[in-house]
Amino acid sequence: MNANEKMVSARIQLLLNQPFFGNIATRMPVMCSTSHGHTMATDMENIYFHEDFVDKLNIQESVFCLCHEILHCVFEHGLRLGSRIHKLWNVAADYAVNGILVKNKIGSPP
């Protein structure tokens, strides 16, 4: 299964098992990109994934990473950065988002 197929499968799994995330995942464009880092990213309108990164993930890890980016959008992390130090803000936001996903057993962390 290639990276694009994994992202489609992850979205379908979310629709079936996690309707909140599935609804958002199907409304946001999810696209392959090499200019948005080496993992996954969001600009609050789109979700980008690096093909090489997703190729190494199983479906449950893909679900986790997709939901990770969705929660950044839900919590408007990109819009609330303000004058904070970007790298530190991102680490704090990642910590909060991952904690929610792990606690609710949504996918598997890579």
mmCIF file of N, CA and C in Angstrom:
data_model
loop_
_atom_site.group_PDB
_atom_site.id
_atom_site.type_symbol
_atom_site.label_atom_id
_atom_site.label_comp_id
_atom_site.label_asym_id
_atom_site.label_seq_id
_atom_site.Cartn_x
_atom_site.Cartn_y
_atom_site.Cartn_z
ATOM 1 N N MET A 1 0.857 -1.178 0.000
ATOM 2 C CA MET A 1 0.000 0.000 0.000
ATOM 3 C C MET A 1 0.903 1.241 0.000
ATOM 4 N N ASN A 2 0.679 2.138 -0.949
ATOM 5 C CA ASN A 2 1.507 3.338 -1.014
ATOM 6 C C ASN A 2 0.986 4.414 -0.048
ATOM 7 N N ALA A 3 1.706 5.513 0.052
ATOM 8 C CA ALA A 3 1.385 6.563 1.026
ATOM 9 C C ALA A 3 -0.004 7.163 0.794
ATOM 10 N N ASN A 4 -0.355 7.431 -0.452
ATOM 11 C CA ASN A 4 -1.687 7.992 -0.741
ATOM 12 C C ASN A 4 -2.795 7.031 -0.320
ATOM 13 N N GLU A 5 -2.610 5.763 -0.602
ATOM 14 C CA GLU A 5 -3.599 4.757 -0.204
ATOM 15 C C GLU A 5 -3.714 4.654 1.316
ATOM 16 N N LYS A 6 -2.588 4.785 2.020
ATOM 17 C CA LYS A 6 -2.621 4.755 3.485
ATOM 18 C C LYS A 6 -3.420 5.929 4.037
ATOM 19 N N MET A 7 -3.249 7.096 3.440
ATOM 20 C CA MET A 7 -3.988 8.266 3.918
ATOM 21 C C MET A 7 -5.481 8.094 3.659
ATOM 22 N N VAL A 8 -5.844 7.522 2.524
ATOM 23 C CA VAL A 8 -7.265 7.242 2.238
ATOM 24 C C VAL A 8 -7.795 6.228 3.243
ATOM 25 N N SER A 9 -7.044 5.167 3.488
ATOM 26 C CA SER A 9 -7.463 4.142 4.455
ATOM 27 C C SER A 9 -7.603 4.718 5.855
ATOM 28 N N ALA A 10 -6.678 5.591 6.235
ATOM 29 C CA ALA A 10 -6.751 6.220 7.561
ATOM 30 C C ALA A 10 -8.017 7.066 7.672
ATOM 31 N N ARG A 11 -8.345 7.802 6.631
ATOM 32 C CA ARG A 11 -9.557 8.629 6.653
ATOM 33 C C ARG A 11 -10.811 7.768 6.744
ATOM 34 N N ILE A 12 -10.833 6.661 6.038
ATOM 35 C CA ILE A 12 -11.984 5.756 6.093
ATOM 36 C C ILE A 12 -12.123 5.157 7.488
ATOM 37 N N GLN A 13 -11.001 4.714 8.065
ATOM 38 C CA GLN A 13 -11.049 4.175 9.424
ATOM 39 C C GLN A 13 -11.583 5.201 10.408
ATOM 40 N N LEU A 14 -11.170 6.439 10.235
ATOM 41 C CA LEU A 14 -11.660 7.496 11.128
ATOM 42 C C LEU A 14 -13.157 7.711 10.957
ATOM 43 N N LEU A 15 -13.634 7.695 9.735
ATOM 44 C CA LEU A 15 -15.073 7.841 9.510
ATOM 45 C C LEU A 15 -15.865 6.739 10.210
ATOM 46 N N LEU A 16 -15.346 5.533 10.181
ATOM 47 C CA LEU A 16 -16.039 4.393 10.768
ATOM 48 C C LEU A 16 -15.901 4.317 12.286
ATOM 49 N N ASN A 17 -14.719 4.672 12.803
ATOM 50 C CA ASN A 17 -14.422 4.444 14.223
ATOM 51 C C ASN A 17 -14.334 5.703 15.082
ATOM 52 N N GLN A 18 -14.053 6.818 14.482
ATOM 53 C CA GLN A 18 -13.899 8.089 15.199
ATOM 54 C C GLN A 18 -14.576 9.185 14.385
ATOM 55 N N PRO A 19 -15.905 9.264 14.416
ATOM 56 C CA PRO A 19 -16.634 10.177 13.531
ATOM 57 C C PRO A 19 -16.215 11.644 13.646
ATOM 58 N N PHE A 20 -15.844 12.100 14.829
ATOM 59 C CA PHE A 20 -15.397 13.490 14.976
ATOM 60 C C PHE A 20 -14.195 13.748 14.077
ATOM 61 N N PHE A 21 -13.180 12.899 14.205
ATOM 62 C CA PHE A 21 -11.976 13.059 13.397
ATOM 63 C C PHE A 21 -12.246 12.738 11.933
ATOM 64 N N GLY A 22 -13.065 11.726 11.690
ATOM 65 C CA GLY A 22 -13.375 11.343 10.319
ATOM 66 C C GLY A 22 -14.059 12.447 9.545
ATOM 67 N N ASN A 23 -14.980 13.135 10.203
ATOM 68 C CA ASN A 23 -15.683 14.243 9.559
ATOM 69 C C ASN A 23 -14.705 15.338 9.159
ATOM 70 N N ILE A 24 -13.824 15.700 10.063
ATOM 71 C CA ILE A 24 -12.838 16.751 9.765
ATOM 72 C C ILE A 24 -11.863 16.267 8.694
ATOM 73 N N ALA A 25 -11.405 15.022 8.826
ATOM 74 C CA ALA A 25 -10.419 14.482 7.877
ATOM 75 C C ALA A 25 -10.946 14.461 6.452
ATOM 76 N N THR A 26 -12.247 14.250 6.287
ATOM 77 C CA THR A 26 -12.793 14.215 4.926
ATOM 78 C C THR A 26 -13.092 15.604 4.385
ATOM 79 N N ARG A 27 -13.101 16.591 5.232
ATOM 80 C CA ARG A 27 -13.358 17.964 4.777
ATOM 81 C C ARG A 27 -12.077 18.745 4.481
ATOM 82 N N MET A 28 -10.947 18.247 4.974
ATOM 83 C CA MET A 28 -9.672 18.926 4.742
ATOM 84 C C MET A 28 -8.907 18.218 3.628
ATOM 85 N N PRO A 29 -8.360 18.974 2.692
ATOM 86 C CA PRO A 29 -7.500 18.345 1.691
ATOM 87 C C PRO A 29 -6.255 17.744 2.360
ATOM 88 N N VAL A 30 -5.930 16.509 1.995
ATOM 89 C CA VAL A 30 -4.735 15.820 2.488
ATOM 90 C C VAL A 30 -3.891 15.516 1.268
ATOM 91 N N MET A 31 -2.680 16.077 1.239
ATOM 92 C CA MET A 31 -1.876 15.935 0.024
ATOM 93 C C MET A 31 -0.409 15.676 0.311
ATOM 94 N N CYS A 32 0.218 14.991 -0.606
ATOM 95 C CA CYS A 32 1.642 14.706 -0.545
ATOM 96 C C CYS A 32 2.417 15.988 -0.852
ATOM 97 N N SER A 33 3.477 16.230 -0.066
ATOM 98 C CA SER A 33 4.288 17.431 -0.283
ATOM 99 C C SER A 33 5.699 17.188 0.254
ATOM 100 N N THR A 34 6.677 17.671 -0.483
ATOM 101 C CA THR A 34 8.054 17.601 0.000
ATOM 102 C C THR A 34 8.524 18.957 0.522
ATOM 103 N N SER A 35 7.680 19.959 0.443
ATOM 104 C CA SER A 35 8.080 21.299 0.869
ATOM 105 C C SER A 35 7.510 21.683 2.238
ATOM 106 N N HIS A 36 6.906 20.731 2.944
ATOM 107 C CA HIS A 36 6.342 21.017 4.266
ATOM 108 C C HIS A 36 6.959 20.124 5.342
ATOM 109 N N GLY A 37 8.250 19.873 5.223
ATOM 110 C CA GLY A 37 8.945 19.063 6.213
ATOM 111 C C GLY A 37 9.050 17.614 5.789
ATOM 112 N N HIS A 38 9.563 16.805 6.726
ATOM 113 C CA HIS A 38 9.843 15.401 6.421
ATOM 114 C C HIS A 38 8.849 14.440 7.055
ATOM 115 N N THR A 39 7.820 14.959 7.716
ATOM 116 C CA THR A 39 6.827 14.087 8.354
ATOM 117 C C THR A 39 5.437 14.478 7.856
ATOM 118 N N MET A 40 4.666 15.142 8.723
ATOM 119 C CA MET A 40 3.355 15.672 8.343
ATOM 120 C C MET A 40 3.249 17.087 8.889
ATOM 121 N N ALA A 41 2.380 17.874 8.286
ATOM 122 C CA ALA A 41 2.230 19.273 8.694
ATOM 123 C C ALA A 41 0.848 19.771 8.289
ATOM 124 N N THR A 42 0.486 20.921 8.833
ATOM 125 C CA THR A 42 -0.756 21.571 8.434
ATOM 126 C C THR A 42 -0.545 23.074 8.375
ATOM 127 N N ASP A 43 -1.279 23.715 7.488
ATOM 128 C CA ASP A 43 -1.312 25.175 7.426
ATOM 129 C C ASP A 43 -2.674 25.678 7.902
ATOM 130 N N MET A 44 -3.395 24.840 8.623
ATOM 131 C CA MET A 44 -4.719 25.091 9.188
ATOM 132 C C MET A 44 -5.840 24.982 8.139
ATOM 133 N N GLU A 45 -5.477 24.763 6.886
ATOM 134 C CA GLU A 45 -6.470 24.544 5.826
ATOM 135 C C GLU A 45 -6.255 23.213 5.131
ATOM 136 N N ASN A 46 -5.014 22.770 5.074
ATOM 137 C CA ASN A 46 -4.632 21.537 4.396
ATOM 138 C C ASN A 46 -3.751 20.716 5.322
ATOM 139 N N ILE A 47 -3.715 19.418 5.054
ATOM 140 C CA ILE A 47 -2.778 18.543 5.753
ATOM 141 C C ILE A 47 -1.821 18.005 4.706
ATOM 142 N N TYR A 48 -0.533 18.108 5.006
ATOM 143 C CA TYR A 48 0.510 17.677 4.087
ATOM 144 C C TYR A 48 1.250 16.488 4.689
ATOM 145 N N PHE A 49 1.623 15.546 3.846
ATOM 146 C CA PHE A 49 2.431 14.429 4.320
ATOM 147 C C PHE A 49 3.589 14.202 3.372
ATOM 148 N N HIS A 50 4.698 13.762 3.944
ATOM 149 C CA HIS A 50 5.870 13.405 3.155
ATOM 150 C C HIS A 50 5.755 11.917 2.851
ATOM 151 N N GLU A 51 5.827 11.583 1.583
ATOM 152 C CA GLU A 51 5.608 10.208 1.134
ATOM 153 C C GLU A 51 6.546 9.218 1.823
ATOM 154 N N ASP A 52 7.813 9.554 1.960
ATOM 155 C CA ASP A 52 8.778 8.646 2.588
ATOM 156 C C ASP A 52 8.417 8.368 4.046
ATOM 157 N N PHE A 53 7.909 9.377 4.747
ATOM 158 C CA PHE A 53 7.500 9.208 6.146
ATOM 159 C C PHE A 53 6.307 8.272 6.253
ATOM 160 N N VAL A 54 5.277 8.527 5.471
ATOM 161 C CA VAL A 54 4.048 7.724 5.539
ATOM 162 C C VAL A 54 4.306 6.292 5.066
ATOM 163 N N ASP A 55 5.210 6.106 4.122
ATOM 164 C CA ASP A 55 5.542 4.752 3.653
ATOM 165 C C ASP A 55 6.020 3.863 4.795
ATOM 166 N N LYS A 56 6.659 4.438 5.799
ATOM 167 C CA LYS A 56 7.209 3.669 6.926
ATOM 168 C C LYS A 56 6.174 3.392 8.020
ATOM 169 N N LEU A 57 5.005 4.029 7.936
ATOM 170 C CA LEU A 57 3.975 3.872 8.966
ATOM 171 C C LEU A 57 3.028 2.734 8.630
ATOM 172 N N ASN A 58 2.476 2.114 9.698
ATOM 173 C CA ASN A 58 1.354 1.202 9.456
ATOM 174 C C ASN A 58 0.071 2.035 9.505
ATOM 175 N N ILE A 59 -1.072 1.400 9.299
ATOM 176 C CA ILE A 59 -2.327 2.153 9.223
ATOM 177 C C ILE A 59 -2.633 2.859 10.542
ATOM 178 N N GLN A 60 -2.443 2.191 11.672
ATOM 179 C CA GLN A 60 -2.763 2.806 12.960
ATOM 180 C C GLN A 60 -1.853 3.994 13.259
ATOM 181 N N GLU A 61 -0.605 3.924 12.846
ATOM 182 C CA GLU A 61 0.299 5.062 12.994
ATOM 183 C C GLU A 61 -0.118 6.203 12.059
ATOM 184 N N SER A 62 -0.603 5.854 10.882
ATOM 185 C CA SER A 62 -1.108 6.871 9.948
ATOM 186 C C SER A 62 -2.329 7.573 10.527
ATOM 187 N N VAL A 63 -3.213 6.801 11.159
ATOM 188 C CA VAL A 63 -4.390 7.375 11.821
ATOM 189 C C VAL A 63 -3.947 8.353 12.906
ATOM 190 N N PHE A 64 -2.997 7.948 13.728
ATOM 191 C CA PHE A 64 -2.501 8.803 14.810
ATOM 192 C C PHE A 64 -1.946 10.119 14.247
ATOM 193 N N CYS A 65 -1.093 10.015 13.235
ATOM 194 C CA CYS A 65 -0.460 11.217 12.670
ATOM 195 C C CYS A 65 -1.481 12.133 12.004
ATOM 196 N N LEU A 66 -2.453 11.558 11.324
ATOM 197 C CA LEU A 66 -3.500 12.359 10.695
ATOM 198 C C LEU A 66 -4.303 13.091 11.773
ATOM 199 N N CYS A 67 -4.673 12.395 12.833
ATOM 200 C CA CYS A 67 -5.421 13.029 13.932
ATOM 201 C C CYS A 67 -4.582 14.066 14.652
ATOM 202 N N HIS A 68 -3.292 13.828 14.733
ATOM 203 C CA HIS A 68 -2.372 14.803 15.332
ATOM 204 C C HIS A 68 -2.489 16.142 14.597
ATOM 205 N N GLU A 69 -2.422 16.090 13.280
ATOM 206 C CA GLU A 69 -2.532 17.326 12.490
ATOM 207 C C GLU A 69 -3.929 17.929 12.597
ATOM 208 N N ILE A 70 -4.951 17.094 12.635
ATOM 209 C CA ILE A 70 -6.319 17.591 12.783
ATOM 210 C C ILE A 70 -6.476 18.358 14.091
ATOM 211 N N LEU A 71 -5.919 17.821 15.180
ATOM 212 C CA LEU A 71 -6.041 18.517 16.470
ATOM 213 C C LEU A 71 -5.296 19.847 16.477
ATOM 214 N N HIS A 72 -4.186 19.937 15.755
ATOM 215 C CA HIS A 72 -3.533 21.249 15.635
ATOM 216 C C HIS A 72 -4.510 22.267 15.030
ATOM 217 N N CYS A 73 -5.291 21.825 14.059
ATOM 218 C CA CYS A 73 -6.281 22.711 13.435
ATOM 219 C C CYS A 73 -7.431 23.012 14.383
ATOM 220 N N VAL A 74 -7.949 21.985 15.047
ATOM 221 C CA VAL A 74 -9.071 22.161 15.974
ATOM 222 C C VAL A 74 -8.713 23.175 17.067
ATOM 223 N N PHE A 75 -7.502 23.063 17.592
ATOM 224 C CA PHE A 75 -7.068 23.962 18.673
ATOM 225 C C PHE A 75 -6.462 25.264 18.147
ATOM 226 N N GLU A 76 -6.450 25.417 16.827
ATOM 227 C CA GLU A 76 -5.931 26.627 16.172
ATOM 228 C C GLU A 76 -4.507 26.969 16.612
ATOM 229 N N HIS A 77 -3.675 25.940 16.747
ATOM 230 C CA HIS A 77 -2.301 26.168 17.196
ATOM 231 C C HIS A 77 -1.536 27.097 16.258
ATOM 232 N N GLY A 78 -1.740 26.964 14.968
ATOM 233 C CA GLY A 78 -1.031 27.811 14.018
ATOM 234 C C GLY A 78 -1.456 29.266 14.081
ATOM 235 N N LEU A 79 -2.693 29.502 14.498
ATOM 236 C CA LEU A 79 -3.208 30.867 14.571
ATOM 237 C C LEU A 79 -2.903 31.535 15.911
ATOM 238 N N ARG A 80 -2.577 30.736 16.924
ATOM 239 C CA ARG A 80 -2.369 31.261 18.270
ATOM 240 C C ARG A 80 -0.897 31.416 18.624
ATOM 241 N N LEU A 81 -0.020 31.251 17.669
ATOM 242 C CA LEU A 81 1.422 31.352 17.912
ATOM 243 C C LEU A 81 1.808 32.714 18.468
ATOM 244 N N GLY A 82 1.265 33.765 17.873
ATOM 245 C CA GLY A 82 1.579 35.117 18.326
ATOM 246 C C GLY A 82 3.080 35.382 18.300
ATOM 247 N N SER A 83 3.609 35.946 19.372
ATOM 248 C CA SER A 83 5.038 36.285 19.438
ATOM 249 C C SER A 83 5.850 35.201 20.140
ATOM 250 N N ARG A 84 5.250 34.026 20.346
ATOM 251 C CA ARG A 84 5.954 32.924 21.010
ATOM 252 C C ARG A 84 7.084 32.387 20.120
ATOM 253 N N ILE A 85 8.001 31.698 20.734
ATOM 254 C CA ILE A 85 9.080 31.046 19.998
ATOM 255 C C ILE A 85 8.482 29.844 19.272
ATOM 256 N N HIS A 86 8.556 29.847 17.943
ATOM 257 C CA HIS A 86 7.858 28.846 17.128
ATOM 258 C C HIS A 86 8.204 27.418 17.530
ATOM 259 N N LYS A 87 9.484 27.098 17.637
ATOM 260 C CA LYS A 87 9.882 25.724 17.927
ATOM 261 C C LYS A 87 9.359 25.273 19.291
ATOM 262 N N LEU A 88 9.468 26.126 20.294
ATOM 263 C CA LEU A 88 8.989 25.792 21.636
ATOM 264 C C LEU A 88 7.468 25.652 21.661
ATOM 265 N N TRP A 89 6.772 26.546 20.960
ATOM 266 C CA TRP A 89 5.309 26.478 20.868
ATOM 267 C C TRP A 89 4.880 25.167 20.212
ATOM 268 N N ASN A 90 5.569 24.785 19.158
ATOM 269 C CA ASN A 90 5.225 23.561 18.448
ATOM 270 C C ASN A 90 5.447 22.325 19.319
ATOM 271 N N VAL A 91 6.535 22.309 20.080
ATOM 272 C CA VAL A 91 6.802 21.179 20.977
ATOM 273 C C VAL A 91 5.705 21.081 22.032
ATOM 274 N N ALA A 92 5.311 22.202 22.620
ATOM 275 C CA ALA A 92 4.251 22.208 23.631
ATOM 276 C C ALA A 92 2.920 21.760 23.037
ATOM 277 N N ALA A 93 2.611 22.245 21.846
ATOM 278 C CA ALA A 93 1.367 21.867 21.181
ATOM 279 C C ALA A 93 1.385 20.374 20.837
ATOM 280 N N ASP A 94 2.515 19.867 20.356
ATOM 281 C CA ASP A 94 2.634 18.436 20.052
ATOM 282 C C ASP A 94 2.417 17.595 21.302
ATOM 283 N N TYR A 95 2.981 18.018 22.415
ATOM 284 C CA TYR A 95 2.837 17.297 23.680
ATOM 285 C C TYR A 95 1.366 17.224 24.080
ATOM 286 N N ALA A 96 0.659 18.325 23.977
ATOM 287 C CA ALA A 96 -0.763 18.360 24.342
ATOM 288 C C ALA A 96 -1.587 17.473 23.410
ATOM 289 N N VAL A 97 -1.358 17.596 22.126
ATOM 290 C CA VAL A 97 -2.115 16.834 21.134
ATOM 291 C C VAL A 97 -1.857 15.330 21.291
ATOM 292 N N ASN A 98 -0.599 14.948 21.425
ATOM 293 C CA ASN A 98 -0.278 13.526 21.548
ATOM 294 C C ASN A 98 -0.874 12.929 22.816
ATOM 295 N N GLY A 99 -0.888 13.695 23.887
ATOM 296 C CA GLY A 99 -1.485 13.218 25.134
ATOM 297 C C GLY A 99 -2.960 12.897 24.964
ATOM 298 N N ILE A 100 -3.671 13.739 24.265
ATOM 299 C CA ILE A 100 -5.099 13.513 24.012
ATOM 300 C C ILE A 100 -5.305 12.249 23.178
ATOM 301 N N LEU A 101 -4.498 12.075 22.145
ATOM 302 C CA LEU A 101 -4.647 10.919 21.264
ATOM 303 C C LEU A 101 -4.316 9.620 21.989
ATOM 304 N N VAL A 102 -3.239 9.620 22.771
ATOM 305 C CA VAL A 102 -2.858 8.428 23.508
ATOM 306 C C VAL A 102 -3.915 8.078 24.558
ATOM 307 N N LYS A 103 -4.374 9.077 25.309
ATOM 308 C CA LYS A 103 -5.367 8.842 26.350
ATOM 309 C C LYS A 103 -6.647 8.254 25.772
ATOM 310 N N ASN A 104 -7.041 8.685 24.590
ATOM 311 C CA ASN A 104 -8.280 8.224 23.963
ATOM 312 C C ASN A 104 -8.070 7.048 23.005
ATOM 313 N N LYS A 105 -6.849 6.525 22.981
ATOM 314 C CA LYS A 105 -6.505 5.341 22.174
ATOM 315 C C LYS A 105 -6.891 5.502 20.706
ATOM 316 N N ILE A 106 -6.491 6.636 20.148
ATOM 317 C CA ILE A 106 -6.763 6.913 18.732
ATOM 318 C C ILE A 106 -5.492 6.639 17.947
ATOM 319 N N GLY A 107 -5.493 5.549 17.221
ATOM 320 C CA GLY A 107 -4.309 5.136 16.475
ATOM 321 C C GLY A 107 -3.194 4.711 17.409
ATOM 322 N N SER A 108 -2.006 4.639 16.847
ATOM 323 C CA SER A 108 -0.796 4.269 17.610
ATOM 324 C C SER A 108 0.290 5.275 17.297
ATOM 325 N N PRO A 109 0.967 5.796 18.329
ATOM 326 C CA PRO A 109 2.074 6.726 18.047
ATOM 327 C C PRO A 109 3.185 6.016 17.259
ATOM 328 N N PRO A 110 3.742 6.705 16.291
ATOM 329 C CA PRO A 110 4.867 6.075 15.520
ATOM 330 C C PRO A 110 6.139 6.014 16.358
#
